[in-house]
PDB file of C-alpha atoms in Angstrom:
ATOM      1  CA  MET A1169      88.943  17.716   6.939  1.00 46.00           C
ATOM      2  CA  LEU A1170      85.420  17.245   8.284  1.00 38.00           C
ATOM      3  CA  ALA A1171      85.268  20.851   9.487  1.00 45.00           C
ATOM      4  CA  LYS A1172      86.385  22.051   6.064  1.00 43.00           C
ATOM      5  CA  LEU A1173      83.734  19.925   4.358  1.00 37.00           C
ATOM      6  CA  LEU A1174      80.997  21.229   6.657  1.00 40.00           C
ATOM      7  CA  ASN A1175      82.077  24.768   5.878  1.00 46.00           C
ATOM      8  CA  ILE A1176      81.700  24.119   2.143  1.00 44.00           C
ATOM      9  CA  ILE A1177      78.266  22.500   2.445  1.00 46.00           C
ATOM     10  CA  LYS A1178      76.397  25.335   4.145  1.00 55.00           C
ATOM     11  CA  PRO A1179      72.775  24.864   5.201  1.00 59.00           C
ATOM     12  CA  ALA A1180      70.411  26.942   3.051  1.00 59.00           C
ATOM     13  CA  SER A1181      69.433  28.966   6.105  1.00 59.00           C
ATOM     14  CA  LYS A1182      73.039  30.183   6.506  1.00 71.00           C
ATOM     15  CA  ILE A1183      73.763  31.138   2.889  1.00 79.00           C
ATOM     16  CA  ASP A1184      74.631  34.816   2.628  1.00 83.00           C
ATOM     17  CA  VAL A1185      74.556  37.131  -0.378  1.00 85.00           C
ATOM     18  CA  SER A1186      78.356  37.180  -0.432  1.00 85.00           C
ATOM     19  CA  ASP A1187      78.253  33.446  -1.209  1.00 85.00           C
ATOM     20  CA  ALA A1188      76.493  34.276  -4.478  1.00 87.00           C
ATOM     21  CA  ILE A1189      77.642  37.700  -5.743  1.00 95.00           C
ATOM     22  CA  ASP A1190      79.199  40.845  -4.298  1.00 94.00           C
ATOM     23  CA  GLN A1191      77.025  43.079  -2.128  1.00 94.00           C
ATOM     24  CA  ASP A1192      77.072  46.079  -4.489  1.00 95.00           C
ATOM     25  CA  SER A1193      75.843  44.035  -7.444  1.00 96.00           C
ATOM     26  CA  HIS A1194      73.180  42.429  -5.265  1.00 95.00           C
ATOM     27  CA  GLN A1195      71.872  45.804  -4.105  1.00 94.00           C
ATOM     28  CA  TRP A1196      71.922  47.257  -7.625  1.00 96.00           C
ATOM     29  CA  ILE A1197      69.851  44.327  -8.933  1.00 97.00           C
ATOM     30  CA  LEU A1198      67.330  44.833  -6.102  1.00 95.00           C
ATOM     31  CA  ASP A1199      67.162  48.558  -6.853  1.00 95.00           C
ATOM     32  CA  THR A1200      66.737  47.954 -10.591  1.00 97.00           C
ATOM     33  CA  PHE A1201      63.932  45.446 -10.000  1.00 96.00           C
ATOM     34  CA  SER A1202      62.207  47.942  -7.730  1.00 94.00           C
ATOM     35  CA  TRP A1203      62.619  50.658 -10.381  1.00 95.00           C
ATOM     36  CA  ALA A1204      61.138  48.352 -13.023  1.00 95.00           C
ATOM     37  CA  LEU A1205      58.191  47.422 -10.787  1.00 93.00           C
ATOM     38  CA  THR A1206      57.480  51.117 -10.260  1.00 91.00           C
ATOM     39  CA  HIS A1207      57.680  52.061 -13.941  1.00 90.00           C
ATOM     40  CA  PHE A1208      56.646  48.969 -15.892  1.00 90.00           C
ATOM     41  CA  ASP A1209      53.292  48.055 -14.357  1.00 88.00           C
ATOM     42  CA  VAL A1210      53.493  46.053 -11.146  1.00 90.00           C
ATOM     43  CA  ALA A1211      49.999  44.624 -11.806  1.00 90.00           C
ATOM     44  CA  GLU A1212      51.211  43.106 -15.076  1.00 92.00           C
ATOM     45  CA  PHE A1213      54.151  41.579 -13.225  1.00 95.00           C
ATOM     46  CA  LYS A1214      51.952  40.116 -10.505  1.00 94.00           C
ATOM     47  CA  ASN A1215      49.124  38.846 -12.696  1.00 94.00           C
ATOM     48  CA  ASN A1216      50.607  37.907 -16.057  1.00 95.00           C
ATOM     49  CA  SER A1217      54.394  37.666 -16.046  1.00 96.00           C
ATOM     50  CA  GLN A1218      55.586  34.084 -16.239  1.00 97.00           C
ATOM     51  CA  LEU A1219      58.901  32.288 -16.418  1.00 98.00           C
ATOM     52  CA  VAL A1220      59.460  31.733 -20.133  1.00 98.00           C
ATOM     53  CA  LEU A1221      61.091  28.429 -20.997  1.00 96.00           C
ATOM     54  CA  PRO A1222      63.069  27.774 -24.193  1.00 89.00           C
ATOM     55  CA  ASN A1223      60.872  24.905 -25.359  1.00 92.00           C
ATOM     56  CA  ASN A1224      57.868  24.013 -27.516  1.00 92.00           C
ATOM     57  CA  GLN A1225      55.467  24.755 -24.693  1.00 94.00           C
ATOM     58  CA  PHE A1226      56.214  28.460 -25.091  1.00 96.00           C
ATOM     59  CA  TYR A1227      57.359  28.618 -28.703  1.00 95.00           C
ATOM     60  CA  GLN A1228      54.967  26.733 -30.943  1.00 90.00           C
ATOM     61  CA  GLY A1229      54.126  26.656 -34.614  1.00 83.00           C
ATOM     62  CA  SER A1230      55.511  25.406 -37.909  1.00 81.00           C
ATOM     63  CA  VAL A1231      57.220  27.689 -40.423  1.00 82.00           C
ATOM     64  CA  THR A1232      58.482  27.448 -43.979  1.00 86.00           C
ATOM     65  CA  SER A1233      61.135  30.174 -44.082  1.00 90.00           C
ATOM     66  CA  VAL A1234      63.757  31.923 -41.975  1.00 90.00           C
ATOM     67  CA  HIS A1235      61.678  35.104 -41.728  1.00 92.00           C
ATOM     68  CA  GLU A1236      58.533  33.179 -40.773  1.00 93.00           C
ATOM     69  CA  MET A1237      60.422  31.557 -37.920  1.00 92.00           C
ATOM     70  CA  ALA A1238      61.851  34.880 -36.752  1.00 94.00           C
ATOM     71  CA  LEU A1239      58.396  36.480 -37.000  1.00 95.00           C
ATOM     72  CA  SER A1240      56.776  33.648 -35.044  1.00 94.00           C
ATOM     73  CA  ILE A1241      59.364  33.944 -32.264  1.00 95.00           C
ATOM     74  CA  PHE A1242      58.977  37.737 -32.279  1.00 96.00           C
ATOM     75  CA  LYS A1243      55.182  37.646 -31.898  1.00 96.00           C
ATOM     76  CA  GLN A1244      55.266  35.121 -29.067  1.00 97.00           C
ATOM     77  CA  THR A1245      58.096  36.957 -27.319  1.00 97.00           C
ATOM     78  CA  THR A1246      56.309  40.333 -27.381  1.00 96.00           C
ATOM     79  CA  THR A1247      53.251  38.657 -25.845  1.00 96.00           C
ATOM     80  CA  TYR A1248      55.259  37.139 -22.984  1.00 97.00           C
ATOM     81  CA  ALA A1249      56.926  40.528 -22.454  1.00 97.00           C
ATOM     82  CA  GLY A1250      53.496  42.169 -22.189  1.00 94.00           C
ATOM     83  CA  MET A1251      54.237  44.362 -25.222  1.00 93.00           C
ATOM     84  CA  GLN A1252      51.895  42.762 -27.739  1.00 90.00           C
ATOM     85  CA  GLN A1253      49.979  46.040 -28.117  1.00 84.00           C
ATOM     86  CA  TRP A1254      53.048  48.108 -28.892  1.00 86.00           C
ATOM     87  CA  PRO A1255      53.392  49.337 -32.498  1.00 84.00           C
ATOM     88  CA  ILE A1256      56.580  47.382 -33.170  1.00 89.00           C
ATOM     89  CA  ILE A1257      57.246  45.474 -36.380  1.00 89.00           C
ATOM     90  CA  LEU A1258      59.910  42.941 -37.325  1.00 93.00           C
ATOM     91  CA  ILE A1259      61.505  43.340 -40.719  1.00 92.00           C
ATOM     92  CA  THR A1260      64.034  41.245 -42.610  1.00 91.00           C
ATOM     93  CA  PRO A1261      67.755  42.088 -42.336  1.00 89.00           C
ATOM     94  CA  GLU A1262      67.689  43.137 -45.999  1.00 88.00           C
ATOM     95  CA  GLN A1263      64.903  45.644 -45.336  1.00 86.00           C
ATOM     96  CA  PHE A1264      66.581  46.898 -42.177  1.00 81.00           C
ATOM     97  CA  PHE A1265      69.976  47.592 -43.749  1.00 78.00           C
ATOM     98  CA  ALA A1266      68.460  48.986 -46.930  1.00 77.00           C
ATOM     99  CA  GLY A1267      66.932  51.886 -44.986  1.00 64.00           C
ATOM    100  CA  THR A1268      68.714  55.210 -45.167  1.00 50.00           C
ATOM    101  CA  GLN A1269      66.904  56.970 -42.318  1.00 48.00           C
ATOM    102  CA  GLN A1270      68.210  56.524 -38.807  1.00 52.00           C
ATOM    103  CA  ILE A1271      65.669  54.607 -36.744  1.00 55.00           C
ATOM    104  CA  THR A1272      64.682  56.217 -33.458  1.00 61.00           C
ATOM    105  CA  ILE A1273      62.027  55.386 -30.900  1.00 67.00           C
ATOM    106  CA  PRO A1274      59.425  58.134 -30.455  1.00 65.00           C
ATOM    107  CA  PRO A1275      58.417  58.994 -26.878  1.00 68.00           C
ATOM    108  CA  PHE A1276      54.806  58.157 -26.011  1.00 68.00           C
ATOM    109  CA  ASN A1277      54.704  59.786 -22.577  1.00 62.00           C
ATOM    110  CA  MET A1278      52.873  56.848 -21.004  1.00 62.00           C
ATOM    111  CA  VAL A1279      52.598  56.782 -17.227  1.00 57.00           C
ATOM    112  CA  ASP A1280      50.422  53.753 -16.460  1.00 61.00           C
ATOM    113  CA  HIS A1281      49.807  50.408 -18.119  1.00 71.00           C
ATOM    114  CA  CYS A1282      52.832  50.393 -20.411  1.00 83.00           C
ATOM    115  CA  ARG A1283      52.567  46.602 -20.658  1.00 90.00           C
ATOM    116  CA  GLY A1284      49.724  44.147 -21.099  1.00 86.00           C
ATOM    117  CA  GLU A1285      46.345  44.178 -22.792  1.00 81.00           C
ATOM    118  CA  ASN A1286      45.392  47.623 -21.469  1.00 75.00           C
ATOM    119  CA  THR A1287      48.322  49.464 -23.012  1.00 77.00           C
ATOM    120  CA  PRO A1288      46.708  52.691 -24.288  1.00 66.00           C
ATOM    121  CA  PHE A1289      48.051  52.761 -27.839  1.00 68.00           C
ATOM    122  CA  ALA A1290      44.529  53.015 -29.205  1.00 56.00           C
ATOM    123  CA  LYS A1291      44.275  56.366 -27.392  1.00 64.00           C
ATOM    124  CA  LEU A1292      47.439  57.980 -28.645  1.00 66.00           C
ATOM    125  CA  SER A1293      47.403  61.669 -29.406  1.00 71.00           C
ATOM    126  CA  GLU A1294      47.325  62.793 -33.027  1.00 74.00           C
ATOM    127  CA  GLU A1295      50.931  63.909 -32.652  1.00 76.00           C
ATOM    128  CA  ASP A1296      52.112  60.498 -31.450  1.00 70.00           C
ATOM    129  CA  THR A1297      50.057  58.721 -34.112  1.00 68.00           C
ATOM    130  CA  ALA A1298      51.704  60.868 -36.763  1.00 71.00           C
ATOM    131  CA  LYS A1299      55.125  59.984 -35.376  1.00 68.00           C
ATOM    132  CA  LEU A1300      54.373  56.296 -35.782  1.00 65.00           C
ATOM    133  CA  GLN A1301      53.076  56.715 -39.322  1.00 63.00           C
ATOM    134  CA  GLN A1302      56.208  58.601 -40.320  1.00 66.00           C
ATOM    135  CA  GLN A1303      58.624  56.302 -38.544  1.00 69.00           C
ATOM    136  CA  PRO A1304      57.309  53.081 -36.983  1.00 72.00           C
ATOM    137  CA  ILE A1305      59.401  51.159 -34.461  1.00 84.00           C
ATOM    138  CA  MET A1306      61.237  48.603 -36.578  1.00 87.00           C
ATOM    139  CA  LEU A1307      63.346  45.738 -35.277  1.00 91.00           C
ATOM    140  CA  SER A1308      65.311  43.119 -37.159  1.00 91.00           C
ATOM    141  CA  TYR A1309      67.519  40.121 -36.459  1.00 91.00           C
ATOM    142  CA  GLY A1310      70.600  38.279 -37.658  1.00 88.00           C
ATOM    143  CA  GLU A1311      69.819  35.360 -39.942  1.00 83.00           C
ATOM    144  CA  ASN A1312      72.453  33.290 -38.127  1.00 85.00           C
ATOM    145  CA  GLN A1313      70.442  33.622 -34.927  1.00 86.00           C
ATOM    146  CA  VAL A1314      67.547  31.596 -36.320  1.00 83.00           C
ATOM    147  CA  ASN A1315      69.670  28.480 -35.753  1.00 86.00           C
ATOM    148  CA  GLN A1316      70.240  29.539 -32.134  1.00 88.00           C
ATOM    149  CA  PRO A1317      66.699  30.377 -30.933  1.00 90.00           C
ATOM    150  CA  GLN A1318      67.682  31.354 -27.378  1.00 92.00           C
ATOM    151  CA  ASP A1319      70.043  34.002 -28.775  1.00 91.00           C
ATOM    152  CA  LEU A1320      67.329  35.253 -31.141  1.00 94.00           C
ATOM    153  CA  ILE A1321      64.790  35.479 -28.309  1.00 95.00           C
ATOM    154  CA  SER A1322      67.204  37.278 -26.002  1.00 94.00           C
ATOM    155  CA  SER A1323      68.219  39.767 -28.702  1.00 93.00           C
ATOM    156  CA  ILE A1324      64.554  40.611 -29.319  1.00 96.00           C
ATOM    157  CA  VAL A1325      63.944  41.005 -25.583  1.00 97.00           C
ATOM    158  CA  GLN A1326      66.957  43.304 -25.229  1.00 95.00           C
ATOM    159  CA  ASN A1327      65.397  45.571 -27.836  1.00 94.00           C
ATOM    160  CA  LEU A1328      62.022  45.484 -26.082  1.00 95.00           C
ATOM    161  CA  ALA A1329      63.587  46.292 -22.711  1.00 95.00           C
ATOM    162  CA  ASN A1330      65.511  49.186 -24.230  1.00 93.00           C
ATOM    163  CA  ILE A1331      62.289  50.543 -25.755  1.00 91.00           C
ATOM    164  CA  LEU A1332      60.680  50.520 -22.312  1.00 91.00           C
ATOM    165  CA  ILE A1333      63.636  52.288 -20.713  1.00 92.00           C
ATOM    166  CA  VAL A1334      63.789  55.164 -23.195  1.00 86.00           C
ATOM    167  CA  GLN A1335      60.125  55.961 -22.516  1.00 84.00           C
ATOM    168  CA  GLN A1336      60.880  56.824 -18.905  1.00 85.00           C
ATOM    169  CA  ALA A1337      61.627  60.277 -17.556  1.00 81.00           C
ATOM    170  CA  SER A1338      63.919  58.789 -14.893  1.00 88.00           C
ATOM    171  CA  LEU A1339      66.921  56.621 -15.618  1.00 93.00           C
ATOM    172  CA  PRO A1340      67.450  53.200 -13.989  1.00 96.00           C
ATOM    173  CA  PRO A1341      69.755  52.972 -10.954  1.00 96.00           C
ATOM    174  CA  GLY A1342      73.287  53.948 -11.875  1.00 95.00           C
ATOM    175  CA  GLY A1343      72.145  56.310 -14.609  1.00 95.00           C
ATOM    176  CA  LYS A1344      72.863  56.260 -18.316  1.00 94.00           C
ATOM    177  CA  GLU A1345      76.129  54.377 -17.887  1.00 95.00           C
ATOM    178  CA  PHE A1346      74.261  51.349 -16.521  1.00 96.00           C
ATOM    179  CA  ILE A1347      71.490  51.154 -19.121  1.00 96.00           C
ATOM    180  CA  PRO A1348      73.020  48.120 -20.951  1.00 95.00           C
ATOM    181  CA  GLN A1349      73.165  46.161 -17.699  1.00 96.00           C
ATOM    182  CA  ALA A1350      69.689  47.376 -16.730  1.00 97.00           C
ATOM    183  CA  VAL A1351      68.360  46.063 -20.054  1.00 97.00           C
ATOM    184  CA  ASP A1352      69.456  42.548 -19.081  1.00 97.00           C
ATOM    185  CA  VAL A1353      67.954  42.848 -15.591  1.00 97.00           C
ATOM    186  CA  ILE A1354      64.650  44.070 -17.022  1.00 97.00           C
ATOM    187  CA  ALA A1355      64.677  41.111 -19.399  1.00 97.00           C
ATOM    188  CA  CYS A1356      64.810  38.865 -16.323  1.00 98.00           C
ATOM    189  CA  PHE A1357      62.101  41.000 -14.717  1.00 98.00           C
ATOM    190  CA  MET A1358      59.876  40.302 -17.744  1.00 98.00           C
ATOM    191  CA  GLY A1359      60.356  36.544 -17.353  1.00 98.00           C
ATOM    192  CA  PHE A1360      63.237  35.715 -19.681  1.00 98.00           C
ATOM    193  CA  GLY A1361      65.830  35.007 -16.997  1.00 98.00           C
ATOM    194  CA  ILE A1362      66.469  31.369 -17.938  1.00 98.00           C
ATOM    195  CA  ILE A1363      67.108  32.268 -21.560  1.00 97.00           C
ATOM    196  CA  PHE A1364      69.314  35.219 -20.582  1.00 97.00           C
ATOM    197  CA  SER A1365      71.281  33.131 -18.100  1.00 97.00           C
ATOM    198  CA  ASN A1366      71.873  30.418 -20.697  1.00 95.00           C
ATOM    199  CA  THR A1367      73.119  32.978 -23.237  1.00 93.00           C
ATOM    200  CA  ALA A1368      75.071  35.306 -20.920  1.00 90.00           C
ATOM    201  CA  TYR A1369      78.334  33.533 -21.711  1.00 75.00           C
ATOM    202  CA  GLN A1370      79.208  31.903 -25.016  1.00 56.00           C
ATOM    203  CA  PHE A1371      82.153  29.512 -25.322  1.00 44.00           C
ATOM    204  CA  ARG A1372      84.316  30.680 -28.225  1.00 45.00           C
ATOM    205  CA  GLY A1373      86.313  27.500 -28.774  1.00 44.00           C
ATOM    206  CA  GLY A1374      85.417  24.091 -30.134  1.00 45.00           C
ATOM    207  CA  CYS A1375      84.602  23.029 -33.646  1.00 44.00           C
ATOM    208  CA  GLY A1376      83.085  25.428 -36.131  1.00 43.00           C
ATOM    209  CA  SER A1377      79.661  23.803 -35.986  1.00 45.00           C
ATOM    210  CA  CYS A1378      79.398  24.054 -32.172  1.00 46.00           C
ATOM    211  CA  ASN A1379      79.065  27.801 -31.926  1.00 46.00           C
ATOM    212  CA  ASN A1380      78.509  30.664 -34.341  1.00 45.00           C
ATOM    213  CA  PRO A1381      79.809  33.866 -32.717  1.00 44.00           C
ATOM    214  CA  ASN A1382      77.868  35.971 -35.228  1.00 46.00           C
ATOM    215  CA  ALA A1383      74.637  34.545 -33.806  1.00 44.00           C
ATOM    216  CA  ASN A1384      75.427  35.193 -30.151  1.00 54.00           C
ATOM    217  CA  ARG A1385      73.677  38.000 -28.348  1.00 61.00           C
ATOM    218  CA  GLN A1386      75.745  40.765 -26.768  1.00 68.00           C
ATOM    219  CA  SER A1387      75.386  40.444 -22.996  1.00 72.00           C
ATOM    220  CA  ALA A1388      76.166  43.360 -20.672  1.00 88.00           C
ATOM    221  CA  LEU A1389      75.350  41.721 -17.342  1.00 94.00           C
ATOM    222  CA  PRO A1390      77.828  39.035 -16.194  1.00 94.00           C
ATOM    223  CA  GLU A1391      76.648  35.443 -15.917  1.00 95.00           C
ATOM    224  CA  ASN A1392      76.411  35.229 -12.105  1.00 96.00           C
ATOM    225  CA  GLU A1393      74.541  38.545 -11.870  1.00 97.00           C
ATOM    226  CA  THR A1394      72.099  37.394 -14.548  1.00 97.00           C
ATOM    227  CA  VAL A1395      71.417  34.213 -12.587  1.00 97.00           C
ATOM    228  CA  HIS A1396      70.907  36.355  -9.467  1.00 97.00           C
ATOM    229  CA  ALA A1397      68.285  38.448 -11.289  1.00 98.00           C
ATOM    230  CA  LEU A1398      66.588  35.232 -12.421  1.00 98.00           C
ATOM    231  CA  ALA A1399      66.535  33.980  -8.817  1.00 97.00           C
ATOM    232  CA  LEU A1400      64.967  37.256  -7.663  1.00 97.00           C
ATOM    233  CA  PHE A1401      62.206  36.937 -10.273  1.00 98.00           C
ATOM    234  CA  CYS A1402      61.509  33.370  -9.169  1.00 97.00           C
ATOM    235  CA  LEU A1403      61.417  34.337  -5.500  1.00 96.00           C
ATOM    236  CA  LEU A1404      58.985  37.206  -6.106  1.00 95.00           C
ATOM    237  CA  LYS A1405      56.790  34.969  -8.285  1.00 96.00           C
ATOM    238  CA  ALA A1406      56.926  32.040  -5.821  1.00 95.00           C
ATOM    239  CA  ILE A1407      58.576  29.709  -8.352  1.00 97.00           C
ATOM    240  CA  ARG A1408      60.473  26.898  -6.656  1.00 96.00           C
ATOM    241  CA  PRO A1409      64.086  26.120  -7.674  1.00 96.00           C
ATOM    242  CA  ASN A1410      63.241  22.580  -8.791  1.00 96.00           C
ATOM    243  CA  ALA A1411      61.064  24.027 -11.545  1.00 96.00           C
ATOM    244  CA  VAL A1412      63.954  26.171 -12.800  1.00 97.00           C
ATOM    245  CA  LYS A1413      67.224  24.270 -12.569  1.00 97.00           C
ATOM    246  CA  PRO A1414      66.488  21.546 -15.168  1.00 96.00           C
ATOM    247  CA  HIS A1415      66.218  24.290 -17.810  1.00 96.00           C
ATOM    248  CA  LEU A1416      69.526  25.956 -16.933  1.00 97.00           C
ATOM    249  CA  LYS A1417      72.930  25.004 -18.256  1.00 96.00           C
ATOM    250  CA  SER A1418      74.415  22.542 -15.802  1.00 96.00           C
ATOM    251  CA  HIS A1419      77.196  24.832 -14.577  1.00 95.00           C
ATOM    252  CA  LEU A1420      74.619  27.507 -13.606  1.00 97.00           C
ATOM    253  CA  ARG A1421      72.489  25.364 -11.314  1.00 97.00           C
ATOM    254  CA  LYS A1422      74.634  25.669  -8.210  1.00 96.00           C
ATOM    255  CA  GLN A1423      74.891  29.434  -8.688  1.00 96.00           C
ATOM    256  CA  PHE A1424      71.112  29.644  -8.999  1.00 97.00           C
ATOM    257  CA  SER A1425      70.644  27.722  -5.734  1.00 96.00           C
ATOM    258  CA  LEU A1426      73.119  30.005  -3.962  1.00 95.00           C
ATOM    259  CA  SER A1427      71.370  33.139  -5.207  1.00 96.00           C
ATOM    260  CA  TYR A1428      67.876  31.841  -4.495  1.00 96.00           C
ATOM    261  CA  HIS A1429      68.648  30.887  -0.900  1.00 93.00           C
ATOM    262  CA  ALA A1430      70.689  34.036  -0.276  1.00 93.00           C
ATOM    263  CA  LEU A1431      67.827  36.196  -1.553  1.00 94.00           C
ATOM    264  CA  THR A1432      65.318  34.231   0.509  1.00 91.00           C
ATOM    265  CA  ASN A1433      67.342  35.006   3.621  1.00 84.00           C
ATOM    266  CA  THR A1434      67.932  38.688   2.917  1.00 86.00           C
ATOM    267  CA  ILE A1435      65.061  40.185   0.924  1.00 84.00           C
ATOM    268  CA  LYS A1436      62.554  39.756   3.752  1.00 80.00           C
ATOM    269  CA  ASN A1437      64.657  42.296   5.658  1.00 81.00           C
ATOM    270  CA  SER A1438      64.785  44.723   2.734  1.00 80.00           C
ATOM    271  CA  PRO A1439      63.581  48.260   3.487  1.00 82.00           C
ATOM    272  CA  ASP A1440      62.098  48.486  -0.030  1.00 83.00           C
ATOM    273  CA  PRO A1441      58.277  48.493   0.252  1.00 83.00           C
ATOM    274  CA  VAL A1442      57.795  47.608  -3.422  1.00 81.00           C
ATOM    275  CA  LEU A1443      59.748  44.374  -3.151  1.00 82.00           C
ATOM    276  CA  LEU A1444      58.312  43.498   0.245  1.00 81.00           C
ATOM    277  CA  SER A1445      54.763  43.890  -1.061  1.00 80.00           C
ATOM    278  CA  LEU A1446      55.354  41.000  -3.488  1.00 81.00           C
ATOM    279  CA  LEU A1447      56.660  38.499  -0.944  1.00 69.00           C
TER     280      LEU A1447
END
């Protein structure tokens, strides 16, 4: 019995990746982070990216309407994502569904500084400026999500991450088939890992007032893998687990600890120079 108990309670120094998630998923998350660091401004990640918490410290302000609340969350979210300079607007659901033209995202052919204050949208070519005037990047939201702010935030971030991906000449690891999962990893890379972990799985049962399935975001990355991506962000940003776990759903805290310690033990031996440069 004692031997069995000691086997369950492993010292942090002996926790392996297989204790957290499978090896293939672990490696794909590492590769996707490295791809994001290469394409989405490593300096912005190092200097400005922060772990966004779902509280009044990060989301402030008083509003008088549903759209004002959605707009306030949108503006603060784009700033934390480093995309405050992007020509993206948030419109009401009525405006969004009233449109007859299919909304597409024009390519801007940016190579450097695609996030942060130095994003070169003021220096766009006449052709790209004309594209924006004819068809600006418009996002919307579900009104039901306003009552579930973490789902609203994560849905906005998924759109922002997708916008970043489609600007790139190269696809994320795994190719086109893995873009939905890559969107969720990049959301964690931008600092929204706690919110994405908390909304990765939605309980469908219970009373009608407990959960509104129409407000839930659509997650592509499974819960444990999302927590693993969060742990990788925290490790690279030198954020200690005790600052993270109180903000996670209770059932995710053990998984976060497993991933954090497993990554601590393995990433220092990674052959990837991009990841190693951040440790």
